Amino acid sequence: MALGPLDSLHTRMRIMLTRPANVFIMLLLDACIWLQRTDVVDFRHRVQDIPPQFIYDVYDFVVVGGGSAGAAVAARLSEVCDWNVLLLEAGTDETFLSDLPYLYPVLQKGQLDWQFETEPNPRFCQGMRNNRCSWPRGKVLGGSSVLNAMMYVRGNPEDYDEWASFGNRGWSWVDVLPYYVKMENVRDANIAGRPWHGTTGPLSVDLFRNRSALLPYFLRAARELGMTMADEVNGPNQLVFAPLHGTVRDGLRCSTAKAYLRPVTSRRNLHISMDSMVERVLIDPEDKRAYGVEFRKGKRRFFVMVTKEVILSAGALNSPHLLMLSGVGPAEQLEKHRIRVIQDLPGVGQNLQDHVAAGGGVFLIQNPAGNQSLSVRLIDVTGVSTARDFLFNNQGRLVAMPSCEVMGFINTKYNAPGSRRGDVQIFMSAQSDISDGGVESAAGSGITYDYYAKNFESWVYHDSFLIMPLLMRPVSRGWLELASADPEQHIKIYPNYFAVERDLDILVSG
């Protein structure tokens, strides 16, 4: 289809004119939540930021990063009342809107997101602005568990057994499963009683509410294709199709901050400092022991010492970035930016893996029973009735997760014969790239106006669904590089997608 300049301009103007109305609706909804939903506001349990003047000079443990791992680590360490723990988070607390599952795309590219982007490459990200793909990472207490789609997938047992076979003792499935059981508070009665699930842990797991009219069609389609049907994807057999469970509590997002930190925010031995950007781990160049951290909070710089450990849990991008800034990493990179080399470790920033997915598989549909939409479209969500359903009944589209209502795992012809570890994950979505007219989806993913106009503009807001395959275990490996010695400057991301053509073959097959 030929694309004229007026087509792209039309798309740009439509999205730009629609977005202010959406922003206004979000602000109004935020204010209504403050007035009506005390459970979301959760004022009594919200984490309180420690004032700078009360930060100690010395702690037993400093945890860098209050994300998916850091929140759990800090809470668990502070169970020992004789230990003082400082948790440092570069972002702020969760917002009210982040509790609403449907709104998760709105959070990306916003204040809760680090807004990382990949480096340009002619082999991929060609439909994205400046040929850069977005890599959403949570800059917020709870980390990416605040930004993500809350899909609860524990991985395949063979993955863990493979790690253990490489020499990582304690990482086999038999070793790891008890910790999943201990972590979970499964609220779906259909699966809660099974021995591989827990019901007393801090992290709530449940089915998403308000599923679309497409759900039974998705399940029937998978069944007609001969797929194994189940009521969860975290059972003994993962080669199944099943309705999606998520990290949700009473229909709302259950981040690790909500699960682990809010219940213990009153502990006197746990200090949580937000808006605290760690710039360097302090490491003794002689004995190579980490003895403290340097961080900035507002305009003040702090040096905090530890008597036991510095625990780096800043994520797959910021943890290696901090190591390099602290003098641990490939010597040639550190020397290039005049960083003193404490330890030459060429592996820091290497072996980068991403389970890349292929979007854009939009299917237009027509309800055979009438004119009512089967899918979830933005124009059906922004009405007063939707806000009323949520504010007064905790129901409606705002607590839905249409991005994936049914999940499945399959083997393509490229996988080992008889493998119980699928090489492609399938998302069956009750919305698509056209469901919101590109107002949020295109902005969050970084799709260009030209690309959107060419592929989707003719069908915006049409009743549709999306089937998206995801590559489970890529062979291609990427890497990270320092951009400078400035901690504020993001690390350079080279994902190296499809460097091994087999990865692309598997994704196309999916």
Coordinates of C-alpha atoms in Angstrom, one line a residue:
M1 CA 0.0 0.0 0.0
A2 CA 1.5 3.3 -1.0
L3 CA 1.8 5.8 1.8
G4 CA 1.4 9.5 1.1
P5 CA 2.5 12.4 3.3
L6 CA -1.1 13.3 4.1
D7 CA -1.7 9.8 5.5
S8 CA 1.0 10.1 8.1
L9 CA 0.0 13.6 8.9
H10 CA -3.6 12.5 9.5
T11 CA -2.4 9.8 11.9
R12 CA -0.1 12.2 13.7
M13 CA -2.8 14.8 14.1
R14 CA -5.5 12.3 15.2
I15 CA -3.3 10.8 17.9
M16 CA -2.0 14.2 19.1
L17 CA -5.6 15.6 19.3
T18 CA -6.9 12.5 21.1
R19 CA -4.1 12.3 23.7
P20 CA -5.0 15.4 25.7
A21 CA -8.5 14.1 26.2
N22 CA -7.0 10.8 27.5
V23 CA -4.7 12.7 29.8
F24 CA -7.6 14.7 31.2
I25 CA -9.6 11.4 31.8
M26 CA -6.6 9.9 33.6
L27 CA -6.2 13.0 35.9
L28 CA -9.9 12.9 36.6
L29 CA -9.8 9.2 37.4
D30 CA -6.8 9.7 39.7
A31 CA -8.8 12.4 41.6
C32 CA -11.8 10.1 41.9
I33 CA -9.7 7.3 43.2
W34 CA -8.3 9.6 45.9
L35 CA -11.9 10.5 47.0
Q36 CA -13.6 7.1 46.6
R37 CA -11.1 4.1 46.7
T38 CA -9.5 4.0 50.1
D39 CA -8.2 0.5 49.4
V40 CA -6.2 1.9 46.4
V41 CA -5.0 5.0 48.3
D42 CA -4.0 2.7 51.2
F43 CA -2.8 5.6 53.2
R44 CA -2.1 3.6 56.4
H45 CA 0.3 1.2 54.7
R46 CA 2.0 3.3 52.0
V47 CA 5.8 3.3 52.2
Q48 CA 7.2 6.4 53.8
D49 CA 10.3 7.9 52.4
I50 CA 13.0 8.4 55.1
P51 CA 14.0 12.0 55.4
P52 CA 17.7 12.7 54.4
Q53 CA 18.6 13.8 57.9
F54 CA 17.6 10.4 59.4
I55 CA 19.7 8.3 57.0
Y56 CA 22.5 6.5 59.0
D57 CA 26.1 6.6 58.1
V58 CA 26.4 2.8 58.5
Y59 CA 24.0 0.0 57.9
D60 CA 24.4 -3.8 58.0
F61 CA 22.9 -4.2 54.5
V62 CA 22.3 -1.7 51.7
V63 CA 20.0 -3.0 49.0
V64 CA 20.4 -1.1 45.7
G65 CA 17.1 -1.1 43.7
G66 CA 13.6 -1.6 45.2
G67 CA 12.2 -3.5 42.2
S68 CA 10.9 -7.0 41.7
A69 CA 13.8 -8.5 43.6
G70 CA 15.0 -5.7 45.8
A71 CA 11.7 -5.2 47.6
A72 CA 11.6 -8.9 48.6
V73 CA 15.2 -8.9 49.6
A74 CA 14.9 -5.9 51.8
A75 CA 11.8 -7.1 53.5
R76 CA 13.3 -10.5 54.2
L77 CA 16.6 -9.2 55.6
S78 CA 14.7 -6.8 57.9
E79 CA 13.0 -9.8 59.5
V80 CA 16.1 -10.1 61.6
C81 CA 15.5 -7.3 64.1
D82 CA 19.2 -6.9 64.9
W83 CA 20.1 -5.9 61.3
N84 CA 19.6 -2.4 60.0
V85 CA 18.7 -2.4 56.3
L86 CA 18.7 0.5 53.9
L87 CA 16.7 0.1 50.6
L88 CA 17.7 2.7 47.9
E89 CA 15.2 3.3 45.0
A90 CA 15.8 5.8 42.2
G91 CA 12.1 6.3 41.6
T92 CA 9.1 7.2 43.6
D93 CA 6.2 5.2 45.1
E94 CA 3.5 3.6 43.0
T95 CA 0.7 5.8 41.7
F96 CA -3.0 5.1 42.1
L97 CA -3.4 4.5 38.4
S98 CA -0.7 1.8 38.4
D99 CA -3.1 -0.4 40.4
L100 CA -5.5 -0.7 37.4
P101 CA -4.5 -3.6 35.2
Y102 CA -6.0 -2.2 32.0
L103 CA -3.9 1.0 32.2
Y104 CA -0.5 -0.6 32.2
P105 CA 0.5 0.6 28.7
V106 CA -0.1 4.2 29.9
L107 CA 2.7 3.8 32.5
Q108 CA 5.4 3.1 29.9
K109 CA 7.3 6.1 28.7
G110 CA 6.1 7.9 31.7
Q111 CA 7.6 9.0 35.0
L112 CA 7.7 5.5 36.4
D113 CA 9.8 4.2 33.5
W114 CA 13.5 4.5 33.0
Q115 CA 12.7 4.9 29.2
F116 CA 15.5 2.8 27.9
E117 CA 15.9 2.4 24.2
T118 CA 18.0 0.0 22.1
E119 CA 20.8 1.3 19.8
P120 CA 19.8 1.5 16.1
N121 CA 20.4 -1.5 13.9
P122 CA 19.3 -2.1 10.3
R123 CA 18.1 -5.7 11.1
F124 CA 15.4 -4.8 13.5
C125 CA 13.2 -2.1 15.1
Q126 CA 12.7 -0.6 11.6
G127 CA 9.2 0.5 12.4
M128 CA 10.2 2.3 15.5
R129 CA 11.2 6.0 16.0
N130 CA 14.9 6.4 15.2
N131 CA 15.0 2.6 14.7
R132 CA 15.1 2.2 18.5
C133 CA 13.0 -0.3 20.4
S134 CA 11.7 0.6 23.8
W135 CA 12.8 -1.4 26.8
P136 CA 10.4 -0.5 29.6
R137 CA 12.0 -0.8 33.0
G138 CA 10.4 0.3 36.3
K139 CA 11.9 3.4 37.9
V140 CA 9.5 3.0 40.9
L141 CA 9.2 1.2 44.2
G142 CA 8.3 -2.3 43.0
G143 CA 10.3 -1.9 39.8
S144 CA 9.0 -3.5 36.6
S145 CA 6.3 -5.3 38.6
V146 CA 4.6 -1.9 38.6
L147 CA 4.9 -1.5 34.8
N148 CA 4.3 -5.0 33.4
A149 CA 1.2 -6.8 32.4
M150 CA 1.2 -8.9 35.6
M151 CA 1.2 -12.2 33.7
Y152 CA 2.2 -14.9 36.2
V153 CA 4.5 -17.5 34.6
R154 CA 7.0 -19.3 36.7
G155 CA 9.1 -20.7 33.9
N156 CA 9.6 -24.3 32.8
P157 CA 11.1 -26.8 35.3
E158 CA 13.7 -27.9 32.6
D159 CA 15.0 -24.3 32.6
Y160 CA 16.0 -24.5 36.2
D161 CA 17.4 -28.1 35.9
E162 CA 19.5 -26.9 33.0
W163 CA 20.9 -24.0 35.1
A164 CA 21.8 -26.5 37.9
S165 CA 23.5 -28.8 35.3
F166 CA 25.8 -25.9 34.5
G167 CA 27.1 -26.0 38.1
N168 CA 24.6 -23.6 39.7
R169 CA 23.8 -25.6 42.8
G170 CA 20.5 -24.8 44.4
W171 CA 18.8 -23.7 41.2
S172 CA 17.2 -27.0 40.1
W173 CA 13.4 -27.1 40.0
V174 CA 13.3 -29.2 43.1
D175 CA 15.3 -26.6 44.9
V176 CA 13.3 -23.6 43.6
L177 CA 9.7 -24.8 43.8
P178 CA 9.5 -24.5 47.6
Y179 CA 10.3 -20.8 47.3
Y180 CA 7.5 -20.3 44.8
V181 CA 5.1 -22.1 47.1
K182 CA 6.3 -19.9 50.0
M183 CA 5.9 -16.7 48.0
E184 CA 2.4 -17.4 46.6
N185 CA -1.0 -16.4 47.9
V186 CA -3.0 -18.2 45.2
R187 CA -6.7 -17.0 45.4
D188 CA -8.1 -19.0 42.5
A189 CA -9.9 -21.9 44.2
N190 CA -9.5 -24.1 41.2
I191 CA -5.8 -24.4 41.6
A192 CA -5.1 -23.2 45.1
G193 CA -5.2 -26.7 46.7
R194 CA -2.5 -28.1 44.4
P195 CA 0.8 -29.1 46.0
W196 CA 2.8 -26.9 43.6
H197 CA 1.1 -23.8 44.8
G198 CA 1.0 -21.8 48.0
T199 CA -1.8 -19.8 49.7
T200 CA -0.1 -18.1 52.6
G201 CA 2.6 -16.0 50.9
P202 CA 2.8 -12.3 50.3
L203 CA 2.3 -12.2 46.5
S204 CA -1.3 -12.6 45.5
V205 CA -2.0 -14.7 42.3
D206 CA -5.5 -14.8 40.8
L207 CA -7.4 -14.8 37.5
F208 CA -8.0 -11.4 36.0
R209 CA -11.5 -10.0 36.3
N210 CA -13.9 -8.8 33.5
R211 CA -12.8 -11.0 30.7
S212 CA -14.0 -10.2 27.2
A213 CA -16.6 -12.1 25.1
L214 CA -13.7 -13.4 23.0
L215 CA -12.4 -15.7 25.8
P216 CA -14.6 -18.7 24.9
Y217 CA -13.8 -18.3 21.2
F218 CA -10.0 -18.3 22.0
L219 CA -10.4 -21.5 24.1
R220 CA -12.5 -23.2 21.5
A221 CA -10.0 -22.3 18.7
A222 CA -7.1 -23.8 20.6
R223 CA -9.1 -26.9 21.3
E224 CA -10.0 -27.3 17.6
L225 CA -6.3 -27.0 16.7
G226 CA -5.6 -30.0 18.9
M227 CA -3.9 -28.1 21.7
T228 CA -4.0 -29.5 25.3
M229 CA -6.4 -27.4 27.4
A230 CA -5.8 -26.7 31.1
D231 CA -6.8 -24.2 33.8
E232 CA -3.3 -22.9 34.3
V233 CA 0.1 -22.7 32.6
N234 CA 2.1 -23.2 35.8
G235 CA 1.2 -26.9 36.3
P236 CA 3.3 -30.0 35.6
N237 CA 2.7 -29.7 31.9
Q238 CA 3.4 -26.3 30.3
L239 CA 2.5 -27.3 26.7
V240 CA -1.1 -26.2 27.2
F241 CA -3.5 -23.3 26.5
A242 CA -5.2 -21.8 29.6
P243 CA -6.8 -18.6 30.9
L244 CA -4.3 -16.2 32.3
H245 CA -3.4 -15.8 36.0
G246 CA -1.8 -12.6 37.2
T247 CA -0.1 -11.0 40.2
V248 CA -3.4 -9.4 41.2
R249 CA -5.1 -8.9 44.5
D250 CA -8.8 -8.2 44.6
G251 CA -8.7 -7.4 40.9
L252 CA -5.8 -4.8 41.3
R253 CA -2.1 -5.0 40.6
C254 CA -0.1 -6.8 43.3
S255 CA 3.5 -5.4 42.8
T256 CA 6.4 -6.6 45.0
A257 CA 6.2 -3.3 46.8
K258 CA 2.6 -3.9 47.7
A259 CA 3.4 -7.6 48.6
Y260 CA 6.6 -7.2 50.6
L261 CA 7.2 -3.6 51.6
R262 CA 3.8 -2.2 52.6
P263 CA 3.2 -4.9 55.3
V264 CA 6.5 -4.1 57.0
T265 CA 6.8 -0.3 56.4
S266 CA 6.6 0.3 60.2
R267 CA 9.8 -1.7 61.0
R268 CA 12.3 0.5 62.6
N269 CA 15.3 -1.4 61.2
L270 CA 14.2 -0.9 57.6
H271 CA 14.8 2.5 56.0
I272 CA 13.5 3.1 52.5
S273 CA 14.9 6.0 50.6
M274 CA 13.2 6.9 47.3
D275 CA 14.4 9.4 44.7
S276 CA 17.9 8.0 45.6
M277 CA 20.1 7.5 42.6
V278 CA 23.1 5.2 43.4
E279 CA 26.1 6.4 41.4
R280 CA 28.8 4.0 42.6
V281 CA 29.4 0.9 44.8
L282 CA 32.4 1.6 47.0
I283 CA 34.9 -1.3 46.6
D284 CA 38.2 -1.6 48.3
P285 CA 40.8 -2.0 45.5
E286 CA 43.0 -4.3 47.7
D287 CA 40.7 -6.9 49.1
K288 CA 37.9 -6.3 46.5
R289 CA 35.3 -6.0 49.2
A290 CA 32.2 -3.7 48.8
Y291 CA 32.1 -1.5 51.8
G292 CA 29.5 1.1 50.9
V293 CA 27.6 3.1 48.3
E294 CA 27.6 6.6 47.0
F295 CA 24.2 8.0 46.1
R296 CA 22.4 11.2 45.4
K297 CA 19.1 12.2 46.9
G298 CA 17.9 15.6 45.6
K299 CA 20.8 17.9 45.6
R300 CA 22.7 16.1 48.4
R301 CA 25.3 13.3 47.9
F302 CA 25.6 10.6 50.5
F303 CA 28.2 8.0 51.4
V304 CA 26.8 5.1 53.4
M305 CA 29.0 2.3 54.7
V306 CA 28.0 -1.4 55.3
T307 CA 29.1 -3.8 58.0
K308 CA 27.9 -6.9 56.0
E309 CA 26.9 -6.6 52.3
V310 CA 25.9 -4.3 49.5
I311 CA 23.2 -6.2 47.5
L312 CA 22.9 -5.1 43.9
S313 CA 19.3 -5.7 42.6
A314 CA 19.0 -2.9 40.1
G315 CA 17.9 -5.0 37.2
A316 CA 19.4 -6.5 34.1
L317 CA 20.5 -3.1 32.8
N318 CA 21.3 -1.0 35.8
S319 CA 23.1 -3.7 37.8
P320 CA 25.9 -4.2 35.2
H321 CA 25.9 -0.4 34.6
L322 CA 26.6 0.2 38.3
L323 CA 29.3 -2.5 38.3
M324 CA 31.1 -0.7 35.5
L325 CA 30.7 2.7 37.1
S326 CA 32.2 1.1 40.2
G327 CA 35.3 -0.2 38.4
V328 CA 34.1 -3.8 37.8
G329 CA 33.7 -4.9 34.1
P330 CA 35.6 -5.0 30.8
A331 CA 38.8 -3.1 31.4
E332 CA 38.9 -1.5 27.9
Q333 CA 35.5 0.0 28.4
L334 CA 36.3 1.4 31.9
E335 CA 39.7 2.8 30.8
K336 CA 38.0 4.4 27.8
H337 CA 35.9 6.5 30.2
R338 CA 38.7 7.0 32.7
I339 CA 37.1 4.8 35.4
R340 CA 39.6 3.1 37.7
V341 CA 39.6 -0.6 37.1
I342 CA 39.0 -2.5 40.3
Q343 CA 38.5 -5.8 38.6
D344 CA 38.7 -6.7 34.9
L345 CA 35.6 -8.8 34.3
P346 CA 34.9 -9.1 30.6
G347 CA 31.5 -10.8 31.2
V348 CA 29.8 -7.8 32.8
G349 CA 27.3 -6.5 30.3
Q350 CA 27.6 -9.6 28.1
N351 CA 25.2 -12.5 27.4
L352 CA 22.2 -10.2 27.0
Q353 CA 19.0 -12.1 26.2
D354 CA 15.5 -10.9 25.4
H355 CA 12.5 -13.0 24.6
V356 CA 11.4 -11.0 21.6
A357 CA 7.8 -11.1 20.4
A358 CA 6.2 -10.3 17.0
G359 CA 3.3 -8.0 17.3
G360 CA 1.1 -6.6 14.5
G361 CA -0.8 -9.8 13.9
V362 CA -4.2 -8.1 13.9
F363 CA -7.4 -9.9 12.9
L364 CA -10.6 -8.0 12.1
I365 CA -13.8 -9.6 13.4
Q366 CA -17.5 -9.2 13.2
N367 CA -19.9 -10.3 15.9
P368 CA -22.1 -13.0 14.3
A369 CA -24.8 -12.3 17.0
G370 CA -25.1 -8.6 16.6
N371 CA -23.3 -5.2 16.5
Q372 CA -21.9 -5.3 20.0
S373 CA -18.1 -5.4 20.1
L374 CA -16.5 -8.7 21.1
S375 CA -13.1 -7.1 21.7
V376 CA -12.0 -4.4 24.1
R377 CA -11.7 -1.0 22.4
L378 CA -10.6 2.3 23.9
I379 CA -13.8 4.0 22.8
D380 CA -15.8 1.4 24.9
V381 CA -13.6 2.0 28.0
T382 CA -13.6 5.8 28.3
G383 CA -17.2 6.2 29.3
V384 CA -18.6 7.2 32.6
S385 CA -20.1 3.8 33.2
T386 CA -16.6 2.2 33.1
A387 CA -15.3 4.6 35.8
R388 CA -18.4 4.0 37.9
D389 CA -18.0 0.2 37.7
F390 CA -14.5 0.5 39.0
L391 CA -15.0 3.2 41.6
F392 CA -18.1 1.7 43.2
N393 CA -18.0 -2.0 42.4
N394 CA -14.3 -2.8 41.7
Q395 CA -15.4 -4.3 38.4
G396 CA -15.4 -3.3 34.7
R397 CA -12.8 -3.0 32.0
L398 CA -10.3 -1.1 34.2
V399 CA -9.5 -4.3 36.1
A400 CA -9.3 -6.4 32.9
M401 CA -6.2 -7.6 31.1
P402 CA -7.2 -7.9 27.4
S403 CA -3.6 -7.9 26.3
C404 CA -3.6 -11.7 27.0
E405 CA -6.7 -13.5 28.0
V406 CA -5.5 -16.9 27.0
M407 CA -1.8 -18.0 27.0
G408 CA -0.3 -21.1 25.4
F409 CA 3.0 -22.8 24.8
I410 CA 3.8 -24.8 21.7
N411 CA 6.6 -26.7 20.0
T412 CA 7.6 -25.6 16.5
K413 CA 9.3 -27.9 14.1
Y414 CA 12.6 -26.4 15.2
N415 CA 12.3 -27.7 18.7
A416 CA 13.8 -31.0 19.9
P417 CA 11.3 -33.9 19.2
G418 CA 9.3 -34.7 22.2
S419 CA 10.4 -31.7 24.2
R420 CA 8.2 -30.7 27.1
R421 CA 9.7 -27.2 27.0
G422 CA 7.9 -25.1 24.3
D423 CA 10.0 -22.8 22.1
V424 CA 7.2 -20.4 21.4
Q425 CA 4.7 -18.7 23.8
I426 CA 1.4 -17.6 22.3
F427 CA -0.6 -14.5 23.6
M428 CA -4.3 -14.4 22.6
S429 CA -5.3 -10.8 23.1
A430 CA -8.8 -9.3 23.1
Q431 CA -7.4 -6.1 21.8
S432 CA -4.9 -5.1 19.1
D433 CA -2.8 -2.3 17.7
I434 CA -5.9 -0.7 16.3
S435 CA -8.1 -1.0 19.5
D436 CA -6.9 2.3 21.0
G437 CA -6.2 4.1 17.7
G438 CA -2.5 4.0 18.5
V439 CA -2.9 6.6 21.2
E440 CA -1.2 4.6 23.9
S441 CA 0.1 1.4 22.2
A442 CA 2.0 3.2 19.5
A443 CA 3.4 5.7 22.0
G444 CA 4.5 3.0 24.5
S445 CA 6.1 0.8 21.9
G446 CA 7.7 3.7 19.9
I447 CA 6.0 2.9 16.6
T448 CA 6.4 5.7 14.0
Y449 CA 3.4 7.6 12.7
D450 CA 4.4 6.5 9.2
Y451 CA 4.4 2.8 10.1
Y452 CA 1.1 3.1 12.0
A453 CA -0.6 5.0 9.1
K454 CA 0.5 2.5 6.6
N455 CA -0.5 -0.6 8.5
F456 CA -3.3 0.3 10.8
E457 CA -4.9 3.7 10.2
S458 CA -7.7 2.4 7.9
W459 CA -9.0 0.1 10.6
V460 CA -8.7 2.2 13.9
Y461 CA -11.2 1.2 16.6
H462 CA -12.5 -1.7 14.5
D463 CA -13.5 -4.9 16.4
S464 CA -10.3 -7.0 16.4
F465 CA -8.0 -9.3 18.2
L466 CA -4.3 -10.0 18.2
I467 CA -2.3 -13.3 18.2
M468 CA 1.3 -12.7 19.2
P469 CA 4.1 -15.3 19.2
L470 CA 7.1 -14.9 21.5
L471 CA 10.5 -16.6 21.2
M472 CA 11.2 -18.4 24.4
R473 CA 14.9 -19.2 24.4
P474 CA 16.9 -17.1 21.8
V475 CA 20.3 -18.3 20.7
S476 CA 21.3 -14.8 19.8
R477 CA 23.1 -12.8 22.5
G478 CA 23.5 -9.1 22.9
W479 CA 25.6 -6.8 25.1
L480 CA 25.7 -3.6 27.0
E481 CA 28.2 -0.8 26.7
L482 CA 29.0 2.3 28.8
A483 CA 28.1 5.6 27.1
S484 CA 30.2 7.6 29.6
A485 CA 31.2 7.8 33.2
D486 CA 28.1 9.9 34.0
P487 CA 25.7 7.8 36.0
E488 CA 22.8 9.8 34.6
Q489 CA 23.5 8.7 31.0
H490 CA 21.8 5.4 30.1
I491 CA 23.8 2.3 29.3
K492 CA 23.9 1.5 25.6
I493 CA 21.7 -1.6 24.7
Y494 CA 22.7 -3.8 21.8
P495 CA 20.1 -6.6 21.8
N496 CA 21.5 -8.2 18.7
Y497 CA 18.1 -9.7 17.7
F498 CA 18.2 -12.5 15.1
A499 CA 22.0 -12.6 14.8
V500 CA 21.4 -16.3 14.7
E501 CA 18.8 -16.9 11.9
R502 CA 17.3 -19.9 13.7
D503 CA 15.7 -17.4 16.2
L504 CA 13.9 -15.7 13.3
D505 CA 12.8 -19.0 11.8
I506 CA 11.2 -20.1 15.1
L507 CA 9.4 -16.8 15.5
V508 CA 8.1 -16.9 12.0
S509 CA 6.9 -20.5 12.5
G510 CA 5.1 -19.4 15.7

